[in-house]
Short mmCIF file of C-alpha atoms in Angstrom, two decimals:
data_model
loop_
_atom_site.label_atom_id
_atom_site.label_comp_id
_atom_site.label_asym_id
_atom_site.label_seq_id
_atom_site.Cartn_x
_atom_site.Cartn_y
_atom_site.Cartn_z
CA MET A 1 55.28 35.87 7.02
CA GLU A 2 51.29 36.31 7.18
CA ASP A 3 49.43 35.47 10.39
CA ASN A 4 47.57 32.23 9.23
CA SER A 5 51.19 30.56 7.45
CA PHE A 6 50.94 28.10 10.08
CA ASN A 7 47.65 26.86 9.30
CA SER A 8 47.30 23.75 6.82
CA LEU A 9 44.57 22.92 4.49
CA ILE A 10 43.64 19.20 4.62
CA PRO A 11 41.52 17.54 2.41
CA PHE A 12 39.39 14.73 4.28
CA GLY A 13 37.88 12.34 1.71
CA PRO A 14 36.24 11.72 -0.78
CA GLN A 15 38.02 8.21 -0.01
CA HIS A 16 38.99 7.45 3.59
CA PRO A 17 38.84 4.44 5.74
CA VAL A 18 36.06 5.69 7.82
CA LEU A 19 33.72 6.68 5.30
CA PRO A 20 31.45 4.49 3.82
CA GLU A 21 30.35 6.55 1.15
CA PRO A 22 32.09 9.61 -0.53
CA ILE A 23 32.06 13.21 0.86
CA GLN A 24 34.92 15.53 1.04
CA ILE A 25 35.51 18.22 3.77
CA LYS A 26 38.34 20.59 3.62
CA LEU A 27 39.85 21.20 6.94
CA VAL A 28 41.78 24.28 8.24
CA LEU A 29 43.75 22.95 10.78
CA GLU A 30 46.24 24.73 13.31
CA ASP A 31 48.66 21.92 14.21
CA GLU A 32 45.96 18.78 14.91
CA LYS A 33 43.12 21.15 15.96
CA ILE A 34 40.17 22.06 13.35
CA ILE A 35 39.71 25.52 13.16
CA SER A 36 37.16 25.40 10.23
CA ALA A 37 35.51 22.95 7.93
CA GLU A 38 33.55 23.14 4.59
CA PRO A 39 31.99 20.23 2.62
CA ALA A 40 32.05 19.25 -0.96
CA ILE A 41 29.55 17.06 -2.14
CA GLY A 42 28.54 15.76 -5.72
CA TYR A 43 30.46 12.58 -6.06
CA VAL A 44 27.44 10.28 -6.12
CA HIS A 45 24.74 12.64 -7.73
CA ARG A 46 22.58 10.25 -9.90
CA GLY A 47 19.93 12.37 -11.28
CA LEU A 48 16.91 10.29 -9.48
CA GLU A 49 14.70 13.26 -9.09
CA LYS A 50 14.74 13.97 -12.86
CA LEU A 51 14.52 10.20 -13.54
CA ALA A 52 11.45 10.14 -11.50
CA GLU A 53 9.73 12.94 -13.66
CA LYS A 54 10.44 10.66 -16.84
CA LYS A 55 8.74 7.46 -15.06
CA ASP A 56 5.28 6.91 -14.69
CA ILE A 57 4.03 7.50 -10.89
CA HIS A 58 4.01 3.39 -10.17
CA GLN A 59 7.58 2.72 -11.78
CA SER A 60 8.90 6.02 -9.54
CA ILE A 61 8.33 4.03 -6.33
CA TYR A 62 10.98 1.73 -7.58
CA VAL A 63 13.11 4.82 -8.42
CA VAL A 64 13.06 6.72 -5.22
CA GLU A 65 13.70 3.71 -3.58
CA ARG A 66 17.11 3.44 -4.86
CA ILE A 67 17.85 7.19 -3.56
CA CYS A 68 19.24 5.27 -0.26
CA GLY A 69 20.52 1.75 0.41
CA ILE A 70 19.51 1.46 3.94
CA CYS A 71 16.46 3.45 4.56
CA SER A 72 14.97 2.69 0.93
CA PHE A 73 11.63 1.48 2.30
CA MET A 74 11.19 4.88 3.95
CA HIS A 75 11.65 6.74 0.61
CA ALA A 76 8.91 4.59 -1.02
CA LEU A 77 6.93 5.15 1.65
CA CYS A 78 6.99 9.07 2.13
CA TYR A 79 6.58 9.23 -2.03
CA CYS A 80 3.64 6.90 -2.01
CA GLN A 81 2.26 8.78 1.09
CA GLY A 82 2.49 12.08 -0.87
CA LEU A 83 0.51 10.44 -3.95
CA GLU A 84 -2.03 8.94 -1.77
CA GLU A 85 -2.87 12.46 -0.14
CA LEU A 86 -2.71 13.91 -3.59
CA THR A 87 -5.62 11.47 -4.83
CA GLY A 88 -7.33 11.11 -1.59
CA THR A 89 -6.47 7.38 -1.20
CA GLU A 90 -8.00 5.80 1.74
CA VAL A 91 -4.87 2.95 2.77
CA PRO A 92 -6.57 -0.04 4.47
CA PRO A 93 -5.78 -0.43 8.06
CA ARG A 94 -3.70 -3.83 7.58
CA ALA A 95 -1.58 -2.14 5.05
CA ARG A 96 -0.95 0.77 7.29
CA TYR A 97 0.30 -1.60 10.12
CA LEU A 98 2.70 -3.60 7.44
CA ARG A 99 4.25 -0.14 6.65
CA THR A 100 5.08 0.41 10.30
CA ILE A 101 6.49 -3.45 10.76
CA TRP A 102 8.79 -2.77 7.96
CA GLY A 103 9.48 0.90 8.43
CA GLU A 104 10.72 -0.06 12.05
CA LEU A 105 12.64 -3.13 10.61
CA HIS A 106 14.57 -0.82 9.01
CA ARG A 107 14.87 1.39 11.21
CA THR A 108 16.28 -1.57 13.45
CA HIS A 109 18.64 -2.75 10.83
CA SER A 110 19.70 1.03 9.78
CA HIS A 111 20.73 1.83 13.46
CA LEU A 112 22.37 -1.77 14.41
CA LEU A 113 24.69 -0.88 10.81
CA TRP A 114 25.06 2.78 12.54
CA LEU A 115 26.34 1.23 15.78
CA GLY A 116 28.82 -0.95 13.91
CA LEU A 117 30.31 1.90 11.61
CA MET A 118 30.79 3.89 14.89
CA ALA A 119 32.28 1.62 16.73
CA ASP A 120 34.70 1.41 13.69
CA SER A 121 34.95 5.02 13.58
CA TYR A 122 37.22 4.30 17.07
CA GLY A 123 38.71 1.19 15.90
CA PHE A 124 36.77 -1.18 17.78
CA GLU A 125 36.61 -3.56 15.18
CA SER A 126 35.04 -6.44 17.11
CA LEU A 127 32.07 -4.56 18.33
CA PHE A 128 31.63 -3.71 14.78
CA TYR A 129 30.87 -7.24 14.24
CA GLN A 130 28.89 -8.21 17.23
CA CYS A 131 26.54 -5.27 15.86
CA TRP A 132 26.48 -6.41 12.49
CA ARG A 133 25.65 -10.22 14.04
CA ILE A 134 22.36 -8.86 15.15
CA ARG A 135 21.43 -6.93 12.12
CA GLU A 136 21.59 -10.00 9.94
CA LYS A 137 18.35 -11.39 12.09
CA VAL A 138 16.51 -8.23 10.77
CA LEU A 139 17.60 -8.79 6.86
CA ASP A 140 16.61 -12.29 7.17
CA ILE A 141 13.08 -11.16 8.29
CA MET A 142 13.05 -8.89 5.43
CA GLU A 143 13.74 -11.14 2.71
CA ALA A 144 11.59 -13.83 3.99
CA THR A 145 8.58 -11.51 4.23
CA ALA A 146 9.03 -9.23 1.31
CA GLY A 147 11.61 -10.74 -1.02
CA SER A 148 14.98 -8.72 -0.52
CA ARG A 149 17.24 -8.03 1.89
CA VAL A 150 17.27 -4.01 1.85
CA ILE A 151 15.58 -2.92 -1.32
CA ILE A 152 12.52 -4.56 -0.29
CA SER A 153 10.00 -2.73 -2.78
CA ALA A 154 7.13 -3.72 -0.58
CA ASN A 155 5.14 -0.30 -1.02
CA ILE A 156 2.77 0.31 -3.93
CA LEU A 157 0.32 3.48 -4.17
CA GLY A 158 -2.71 2.70 -2.15
CA GLY A 159 -0.96 -0.30 0.14
CA VAL A 160 1.55 -2.54 0.26
CA ARG A 161 2.67 -5.62 -2.11
CA ARG A 162 2.70 -8.51 0.12
CA ASP A 163 1.12 -9.39 3.26
CA ILE A 164 2.78 -11.41 6.42
CA GLY A 165 0.81 -14.40 7.87
CA PRO A 166 0.16 -14.69 11.21
CA ASP A 167 3.16 -17.53 11.56
CA MET A 168 5.56 -15.03 10.17
CA LEU A 169 4.22 -12.05 12.57
CA GLY A 170 4.75 -14.65 15.27
CA HIS A 171 8.27 -14.97 14.27
CA ILE A 172 8.78 -11.40 13.90
CA GLN A 173 7.78 -10.85 17.67
CA LYS A 174 10.25 -13.60 18.76
CA THR A 175 13.07 -12.41 16.83
CA ALA A 176 12.27 -8.81 17.94
CA LYS A 177 12.57 -10.19 21.50
CA GLU A 178 15.91 -11.98 20.92
CA ILE A 179 17.29 -8.85 19.59
CA ALA A 180 16.34 -6.94 22.43
CA ASP A 181 18.15 -9.49 24.65
CA SER A 182 21.14 -9.77 22.57
CA LEU A 183 21.19 -6.12 22.56
CA ARG A 184 21.57 -5.69 26.25
CA ASP A 185 25.74 -6.68 25.96
CA ILE A 186 26.51 -4.61 23.25
CA GLU A 187 24.63 -1.78 25.17
CA LYS A 188 26.86 -1.93 28.18
CA VAL A 189 29.93 -1.57 25.76
CA PHE A 190 28.55 1.67 23.88
CA LEU A 191 27.30 3.18 27.55
CA ASN A 192 30.18 2.18 29.85
CA ASP A 193 33.33 1.28 28.14
CA TYR A 194 35.84 3.63 29.46
CA THR A 195 37.52 3.69 26.14
CA VAL A 196 34.68 3.92 24.07
CA CYS A 197 33.32 6.66 26.51
CA HIS A 198 36.66 8.47 26.20
CA ARG A 199 36.13 8.60 22.46
CA THR A 200 32.65 9.79 22.69
CA GLN A 201 31.83 11.90 25.80
CA GLY A 202 32.03 15.73 25.05
CA ILE A 203 33.24 15.32 21.67
CA GLY A 204 31.49 17.33 18.93
CA ILE A 205 29.04 19.20 21.09
CA LEU A 206 25.94 20.69 19.60
CA THR A 207 23.80 22.81 22.11
CA LYS A 208 20.06 22.76 21.75
CA GLU A 209 19.53 26.29 20.80
CA GLU A 210 22.29 25.42 17.75
CA ALA A 211 20.66 21.95 16.66
CA TYR A 212 17.42 24.15 16.39
CA GLU A 213 18.73 27.40 14.89
CA LEU A 214 20.56 25.06 12.05
CA GLY A 215 17.70 23.01 11.64
CA ALA A 216 19.12 19.72 12.83
CA VAL A 217 16.93 16.51 12.27
CA GLY A 218 16.33 13.22 13.78
CA PRO A 219 18.83 11.61 16.57
CA VAL A 220 21.06 14.64 16.18
CA LEU A 221 18.28 17.01 17.10
CA ARG A 222 17.04 14.64 19.69
CA ALA A 223 20.30 14.52 21.63
CA SER A 224 20.71 18.05 21.94
CA GLY A 225 16.99 17.83 23.78
CA VAL A 226 14.65 18.89 21.40
CA PRO A 227 11.83 16.28 21.40
CA GLN A 228 10.91 16.39 17.68
CA ASP A 229 9.91 13.19 16.11
CA VAL A 230 7.62 12.99 12.94
CA ARG A 231 6.48 9.81 13.88
CA SER A 232 4.23 11.78 16.62
CA LEU A 233 2.25 13.01 13.80
CA GLY A 234 0.94 9.41 13.46
CA TYR A 235 1.47 8.60 9.84
CA ALA A 236 0.78 4.94 8.83
CA ALA A 237 0.01 3.15 12.29
CA TYR A 238 2.16 5.26 14.47
CA GLY A 239 -1.12 7.04 15.91
CA GLU A 240 -2.81 3.80 17.45
CA LEU A 241 0.79 2.62 18.92
CA ASP A 242 2.60 3.53 22.08
CA PHE A 243 5.57 5.14 21.57
CA GLU A 244 7.71 8.26 23.24
CA PRO A 245 10.52 10.16 21.01
CA ALA A 246 13.81 9.17 22.85
CA THR A 247 15.83 12.36 23.68
CA GLU A 248 19.00 13.29 25.60
CA THR A 249 20.34 16.85 26.74
CA ALA A 250 23.96 16.60 26.51
CA GLY A 251 24.52 16.78 22.59
CA ASP A 252 27.47 15.35 22.07
CA SER A 253 28.39 11.96 20.56
CA TYR A 254 27.89 10.00 23.77
CA ALA A 255 24.24 11.36 23.53
CA ARG A 256 23.40 10.58 19.90
CA THR A 257 24.55 7.04 20.46
CA LYS A 258 22.46 6.97 23.60
CA VAL A 259 19.23 8.16 21.37
CA ARG A 260 19.96 5.81 19.06
CA LEU A 261 20.36 2.85 21.75
CA LYS A 262 16.61 4.08 23.04
CA GLU A 263 15.08 4.30 19.33
CA LEU A 264 16.42 1.06 18.50
CA ARG A 265 14.52 -0.44 21.72
CA ASN A 266 11.70 1.81 21.07
CA ALA A 267 11.53 0.50 17.34
CA LEU A 268 11.80 -3.39 18.69
CA SER A 269 8.66 -2.63 21.05
CA LEU A 270 6.80 -0.67 18.04
CA ILE A 271 7.38 -3.97 15.91
CA ILE A 272 5.62 -6.27 18.65
CA GLN A 273 2.88 -3.62 19.43
CA ALA A 274 2.05 -3.57 15.90
CA ALA A 275 2.15 -7.22 15.05
CA GLU A 276 -0.07 -7.76 18.06
CA LYS A 277 -2.78 -5.20 17.14
CA ILE A 278 -2.40 -5.62 13.16
CA PRO A 279 -6.36 -6.09 11.94
CA GLU A 280 -7.49 -8.46 9.32
CA GLY A 281 -8.64 -7.08 5.87
CA GLU A 282 -7.19 -5.81 2.40
CA ILE A 283 -3.83 -4.75 2.18
CA SER A 284 -4.04 -2.24 -0.97
CA VAL A 285 -6.51 -0.22 -2.60
CA LYS A 286 -6.82 1.24 -6.29
CA LEU A 287 -5.72 5.16 -6.38
CA ALA A 288 -9.04 6.90 -6.10
CA ARG A 289 -8.25 9.46 -9.25
CA LYS A 290 -5.09 10.94 -10.79
CA PRO A 291 -2.86 12.69 -8.81
CA GLU A 292 -3.11 16.50 -9.33
CA GLY A 293 -2.01 19.62 -7.48
CA GLU A 294 1.23 19.70 -5.01
CA THR A 295 1.82 18.21 -1.85
CA VAL A 296 4.58 18.09 0.92
CA SER A 297 5.06 14.67 2.40
CA ARG A 298 7.08 13.77 5.76
CA LEU A 299 8.14 11.11 7.60
CA GLU A 300 10.97 10.17 10.19
CA GLN A 301 13.43 8.22 8.59
CA PRO A 302 16.17 6.39 10.90
CA ARG A 303 18.72 9.51 10.17
CA GLY A 304 16.08 12.20 10.72
CA GLU A 305 13.11 13.88 9.06
CA CYS A 306 12.79 13.19 5.32
CA LEU A 307 10.65 15.70 3.16
CA TYR A 308 9.08 14.94 -0.16
CA TYR A 309 7.80 17.82 -2.08
CA ILE A 310 5.46 16.39 -5.15
CA LYS A 311 3.73 18.10 -7.89
CA ALA A 312 1.65 16.65 -10.24
CA ASN A 313 -0.39 17.69 -13.22
CA GLY A 314 -3.30 14.93 -13.29
CA THR A 315 -1.36 12.73 -15.48
CA ASP A 316 0.43 9.45 -14.78
CA VAL A 317 3.57 11.22 -14.98
CA LEU A 318 4.83 13.55 -12.28
CA SER A 319 5.82 17.51 -12.98
CA ARG A 320 8.21 17.65 -10.21
CA VAL A 321 9.70 15.46 -7.03
CA ARG A 322 12.07 17.05 -4.91
CA VAL A 323 13.66 15.19 -2.01
CA ARG A 324 15.34 16.80 1.40
CA THR A 325 16.83 13.98 3.22
CA PRO A 326 17.87 14.23 6.66
CA THR A 327 21.70 14.10 6.03
CA PHE A 328 21.55 17.32 4.07
CA ALA A 329 19.77 19.06 6.86
CA ASN A 330 22.71 17.67 9.60
CA ILE A 331 25.45 18.89 7.53
CA PRO A 332 25.61 22.52 8.57
CA ALA A 333 25.10 21.14 12.50
CA LEU A 334 28.23 19.13 11.65
CA LEU A 335 30.38 21.76 10.81
CA LYS A 336 29.24 23.52 13.93
CA MET A 337 30.45 20.50 15.71
CA LEU A 338 33.82 19.88 14.40
CA PRO A 339 36.27 23.55 15.13
CA GLY A 340 37.88 22.91 18.34
CA HIS A 341 38.40 19.40 18.23
CA GLN A 342 41.55 16.82 17.44
CA LEU A 343 41.56 15.79 13.81
CA SER A 344 41.47 12.18 15.15
CA ALA A 345 38.16 13.20 16.63
CA LEU A 346 36.84 14.03 12.91
CA PRO A 347 35.81 10.28 12.27
CA VAL A 348 33.80 10.01 15.23
CA ILE A 349 31.80 13.54 14.94
CA LEU A 350 31.48 12.50 11.18
CA LEU A 351 29.89 9.25 12.29
CA SER A 352 27.85 10.40 14.84
CA ILE A 353 25.54 12.53 12.32
CA ASP A 354 24.95 8.99 10.72
CA PRO A 355 25.86 10.55 7.03
CA CYS A 356 23.97 9.06 4.32
CA ILE A 357 25.91 10.76 1.14
CA SER A 358 23.86 8.68 -1.88
CA CYS A 359 20.68 10.10 0.23
CA THR A 360 22.01 13.74 0.07
CA GLU A 361 22.74 13.77 -3.46
CA ARG A 362 20.13 11.95 -4.91
CA MET B 1 35.21 -1.07 32.59
CA PHE B 2 35.77 -4.59 31.10
CA GLU B 3 32.11 -4.59 29.44
CA PHE B 4 33.34 -6.41 26.09
CA LEU B 5 34.41 -9.62 28.23
CA ARG B 6 31.12 -11.11 28.22
CA PRO B 7 30.61 -11.33 24.56
CA VAL B 8 34.29 -12.20 24.18
CA PHE B 9 33.79 -15.16 26.41
CA ARG B 10 30.51 -16.28 25.07
CA ASN B 11 31.90 -16.27 21.47
CA LEU B 12 34.77 -18.49 22.85
CA LEU B 13 32.07 -21.06 23.55
CA ARG B 14 29.53 -20.75 20.89
CA ARG B 15 29.75 -21.67 17.14
CA PRO B 16 30.55 -19.21 14.67
CA SER B 17 27.37 -17.41 13.26
CA THR B 18 29.02 -17.41 9.75
CA ARG B 19 28.52 -20.50 6.98
CA GLU B 20 31.61 -21.51 5.64
CA TYR B 21 30.33 -20.09 2.03
CA PRO B 22 30.76 -21.58 -0.72
CA PHE B 23 30.80 -25.14 1.06
CA ALA B 24 27.75 -24.39 3.09
CA VAL B 25 25.02 -22.21 1.30
CA ARG B 26 21.83 -21.21 2.79
CA GLU B 27 18.86 -22.49 1.48
CA PRO B 28 17.04 -19.41 -0.13
CA PHE B 29 13.48 -18.11 1.44
CA ARG B 30 10.47 -19.33 -0.39
CA ASP B 31 9.28 -16.09 -1.62
CA ALA B 32 12.74 -14.10 -2.41
CA ARG B 33 13.11 -12.35 -5.33
CA GLY B 34 16.30 -13.84 -6.74
CA HIS B 35 16.39 -13.44 -10.63
CA ILE B 36 13.83 -13.72 -13.07
CA GLU B 37 13.91 -16.88 -14.93
CA GLY B 38 12.01 -16.32 -17.96
CA ILE B 39 8.64 -16.91 -19.25
CA ASP B 40 6.73 -19.98 -20.32
CA ARG B 41 6.51 -19.82 -23.96
CA GLU B 42 3.38 -21.71 -24.37
CA LYS B 43 1.16 -19.25 -22.18
CA CYS B 44 2.49 -16.11 -23.11
CA VAL B 45 0.81 -13.93 -25.73
CA PHE B 46 3.28 -11.41 -26.03
CA CYS B 47 0.92 -8.70 -25.01
CA GLY B 48 4.01 -6.36 -23.96
CA ILE B 49 2.09 -5.35 -20.22
CA CYS B 50 5.63 -6.57 -18.83
CA ALA B 51 7.62 -4.52 -20.66
CA LYS B 52 5.33 -1.16 -20.39
CA LYS B 53 5.62 -1.74 -16.37
CA CYS B 54 9.16 -2.36 -15.96
CA PRO B 55 10.70 0.64 -13.99
CA ALA B 56 14.06 -0.27 -15.28
CA ASP B 57 13.21 -0.74 -19.12
CA ALA B 58 15.02 -4.24 -19.08
CA ILE B 59 12.41 -5.92 -21.04
CA ARG B 60 11.53 -5.79 -24.56
CA VAL B 61 8.73 -7.65 -26.32
CA ASP B 62 8.37 -7.89 -30.10
CA ARG B 63 4.24 -8.86 -30.79
CA GLN B 64 4.95 -9.48 -34.39
CA GLU B 65 8.10 -11.61 -34.04
CA ARG B 66 6.81 -13.33 -30.74
CA VAL B 67 10.05 -12.43 -28.94
CA TRP B 68 10.44 -11.79 -25.25
CA GLU B 69 13.70 -10.37 -24.22
CA LEU B 70 15.09 -9.71 -20.86
CA ASP B 71 18.48 -7.75 -20.32
CA SER B 72 19.27 -9.26 -16.90
CA PHE B 73 22.02 -6.61 -16.50
CA LYS B 74 19.32 -3.95 -16.28
CA CYS B 75 16.98 -5.78 -14.39
CA VAL B 76 16.32 -4.54 -10.32
CA VAL B 77 14.22 -7.58 -9.69
CA CYS B 78 11.28 -6.09 -8.54
CA SER B 79 9.00 -8.72 -10.03
CA VAL B 80 6.85 -5.99 -11.22
CA CYS B 81 6.70 -7.67 -14.70
CA ALA B 82 5.47 -11.28 -12.77
CA GLU B 83 2.60 -9.54 -10.61
CA SER B 84 1.51 -7.40 -13.65
CA CYS B 85 1.37 -10.53 -16.21
CA PRO B 86 -2.24 -11.47 -17.12
CA LYS B 87 -1.22 -14.96 -17.87
CA LYS B 88 1.48 -15.23 -15.09
CA CYS B 89 3.77 -16.80 -17.46
CA ILE B 90 6.91 -14.98 -15.92
CA SER B 91 8.77 -17.21 -13.42
CA VAL B 92 11.01 -15.57 -10.63
CA SER B 93 13.39 -17.81 -8.95
CA PRO B 94 14.50 -17.28 -5.49
CA VAL B 95 17.94 -17.92 -5.99
CA HIS B 96 20.32 -15.22 -6.94
CA ARG B 97 21.82 -15.07 -10.67
CA ALA B 98 25.37 -16.45 -11.10
CA PRO B 99 28.07 -14.13 -11.30
CA ALA B 100 28.72 -13.57 -14.96
CA GLY B 101 31.90 -12.36 -16.77
CA GLU B 102 30.05 -10.92 -19.78
CA LYS B 103 26.88 -9.41 -20.39
CA SER B 104 24.28 -11.20 -21.56
CA ARG B 105 20.15 -11.31 -22.66
CA CYS B 106 17.97 -13.60 -21.97
CA ALA B 107 15.45 -14.14 -25.17
CA ILE B 108 12.56 -16.27 -25.67
CA GLU B 109 11.12 -17.48 -29.01
CA GLY B 110 7.41 -17.81 -27.90
CA ALA B 111 5.49 -21.00 -30.00
CA LYS B 112 4.28 -20.29 -33.58
CA MET B 113 0.40 -19.81 -33.38
CA GLU B 114 -2.23 -18.11 -35.24
CA THR B 115 -2.47 -14.43 -35.60
CA PRO B 116 -2.43 -12.68 -32.40
CA LYS B 117 -6.08 -12.19 -31.15
CA LYS B 118 -7.47 -8.83 -30.02
CA PRO B 119 -11.01 -8.34 -28.38
CA ALA B 120 -13.31 -6.67 -31.19
CA GLY B 121 -16.78 -6.58 -29.47
CA ILE B 122 -19.41 -8.38 -27.40
CA ASN B 123 -22.02 -10.56 -27.88
CA LYS B 124 -24.87 -8.19 -27.13
CA GLU B 125 -27.26 -11.13 -26.38
CA ALA B 126 -24.94 -13.14 -24.10
CA CYS B 127 -23.34 -10.20 -22.29
CA VAL B 128 -24.98 -9.37 -18.84
CA PHE B 129 -22.91 -6.16 -18.17
CA CYS B 130 -21.46 -7.67 -15.25
CA GLY B 131 -17.82 -5.76 -15.45
CA ILE B 132 -15.72 -8.76 -14.69
CA CYS B 133 -13.87 -8.36 -17.71
CA ALA B 134 -13.38 -4.29 -16.93
CA LYS B 135 -11.92 -5.82 -13.51
CA ALA B 136 -9.59 -8.45 -15.25
CA CYS B 137 -8.17 -5.91 -17.50
CA PRO B 138 -4.79 -5.07 -16.82
CA GLU B 139 -4.76 -2.00 -18.63
CA GLY B 140 -7.93 -0.59 -17.67
CA ALA B 141 -9.36 -0.51 -21.46
CA ILE B 142 -12.54 -1.67 -20.89
CA SER B 143 -15.57 0.11 -19.44
CA VAL B 144 -18.75 -1.18 -18.62
CA ASP B 145 -21.81 1.13 -17.59
CA ARG B 146 -24.54 -1.50 -16.18
CA THR B 147 -27.26 0.80 -16.09
CA GLU B 148 -26.69 2.24 -19.39
CA LYS B 149 -25.71 -1.34 -20.71
CA MET B 150 -22.68 0.28 -22.39
CA TRP B 151 -19.51 -1.70 -23.00
CA SER B 152 -16.51 0.10 -24.67
CA LEU B 153 -13.08 -0.53 -25.40
CA ASP B 154 -10.13 1.62 -25.67
CA LYS B 155 -8.33 0.21 -28.52
CA GLU B 156 -5.03 2.24 -27.67
CA LYS B 157 -4.87 0.88 -24.19
CA CYS B 158 -5.39 -2.70 -25.09
CA ALA B 159 -2.80 -5.09 -24.98
CA GLY B 160 -4.51 -8.02 -26.39
CA CYS B 161 -4.02 -10.41 -23.73
CA MET B 162 -7.62 -11.70 -23.79
CA ALA B 163 -7.46 -11.92 -20.09
CA CYS B 164 -11.31 -10.28 -20.47
CA ALA B 165 -12.41 -13.17 -22.76
CA GLU B 166 -10.71 -15.78 -20.29
CA LYS B 167 -12.41 -14.41 -17.16
CA CYS B 168 -16.04 -13.48 -18.76
CA PRO B 169 -18.82 -15.70 -17.73
CA LYS B 170 -20.81 -15.70 -20.34
CA LYS B 171 -18.03 -16.11 -22.72
CA ALA B 172 -19.33 -12.90 -24.63
CA ILE B 173 -16.22 -11.36 -25.78
CA ILE B 174 -15.61 -11.56 -29.54
CA ALA B 175 -11.94 -11.78 -30.86
CA GLU B 176 -10.82 -10.12 -33.89
#
């Protein structure tokens, strides 16, 4: 008998109760312990990068927005910022603030969604519903301000499509405070509850060096102690608002939960600040000229740093759009976290990177 | 230890957060994009700008036959058509489209009228070269040089919506 004959190969996914989207992880197990893991992706590839080369630059906003069903606004923003840079267009200040407000609303609803899914991954169904109940308030704001719940189509090249009136800004501030209040209850459960801590503490540890070397991004990187946040570059209105990247040092699933809880608080504070400071004025301008040349546009999505490479040729149709999404960058880190853990810990570790497969495969 | 007890007791005393759908339906938000209802057939000039701007290729406009057609199953309800319409004749309803058993199209035939117009030139005596027509043109087909007193039209780009003629303060634009 060969040495490794007691090892078993288990396919995890592409369909699994814990997975909202299809990804397969091929696991080599020794009894119940994970020895190695190998991902297989490609189940939801839709060819959106190619489609963005077929449509004109204005239509492509609605194409890139559909890369992700959660952080769609951020995709459109990253694309628009890239093209605004290529055309040398100065976005009006009010539009930059509105983009920040919608961006942070997206972060809030994405993190609340993730907290729910995380609770679901260790079987805490009622906590899952508590998180999603709070999230509903954010979605209502988005529908009232931009017209849709998630894919809000608020960005255009050179600004935003809709303005938010003073009454609505007041309502947004009030709701952000309400959400911050209702977060207090669920925060305690995620951080102090015995069973929750048992499932997350010490599970899926990623050291600072590993996180950096494997190119992890977003909350995964920050939970390992690297204070890297693209928002610090000050795109949109972030340069004029007060915020600190949330970091933790433990690098386990518990630290990643904690980082996202802190980011939720940060996002709500940013929404309140932006709604207070928002200047009057125009909400959009026309592009200064046709785009020409190439650029890399970056921004911080709820899951981490997103990167758009855009190549334009002086016409209305782009030569190339390439998207590097945060989940793609976090998959190597995920594979590093898995070995040595029990099979039952896999859902928690997998969910702790907040995987967005449709983003990854585009 | 028993951190979840507080939300549990509070939820016991509170009314449910959910509605008894479909018996209780929430009022739609005023500016929500539910679905594209159709066009005002009296106002539409069948210029086809909506079809050109649609990112999902869901609209087909036949200028000769005067037919406007929407494939609601392709439509992503971005409402770019309604915003780009020079006549503002496309209506967006805040209510979502009802579920359907089979695919259908929304085809609207326009009211019959005289042959479609297109701007041909300007009355040089009336025109003050203010440039309002160029700003009003949704396709950017008109260019006006105030200093040189030049007015030119790109016939390839022109969709024939006549927004220029409507906005012209001197009524100087001559139709074909």
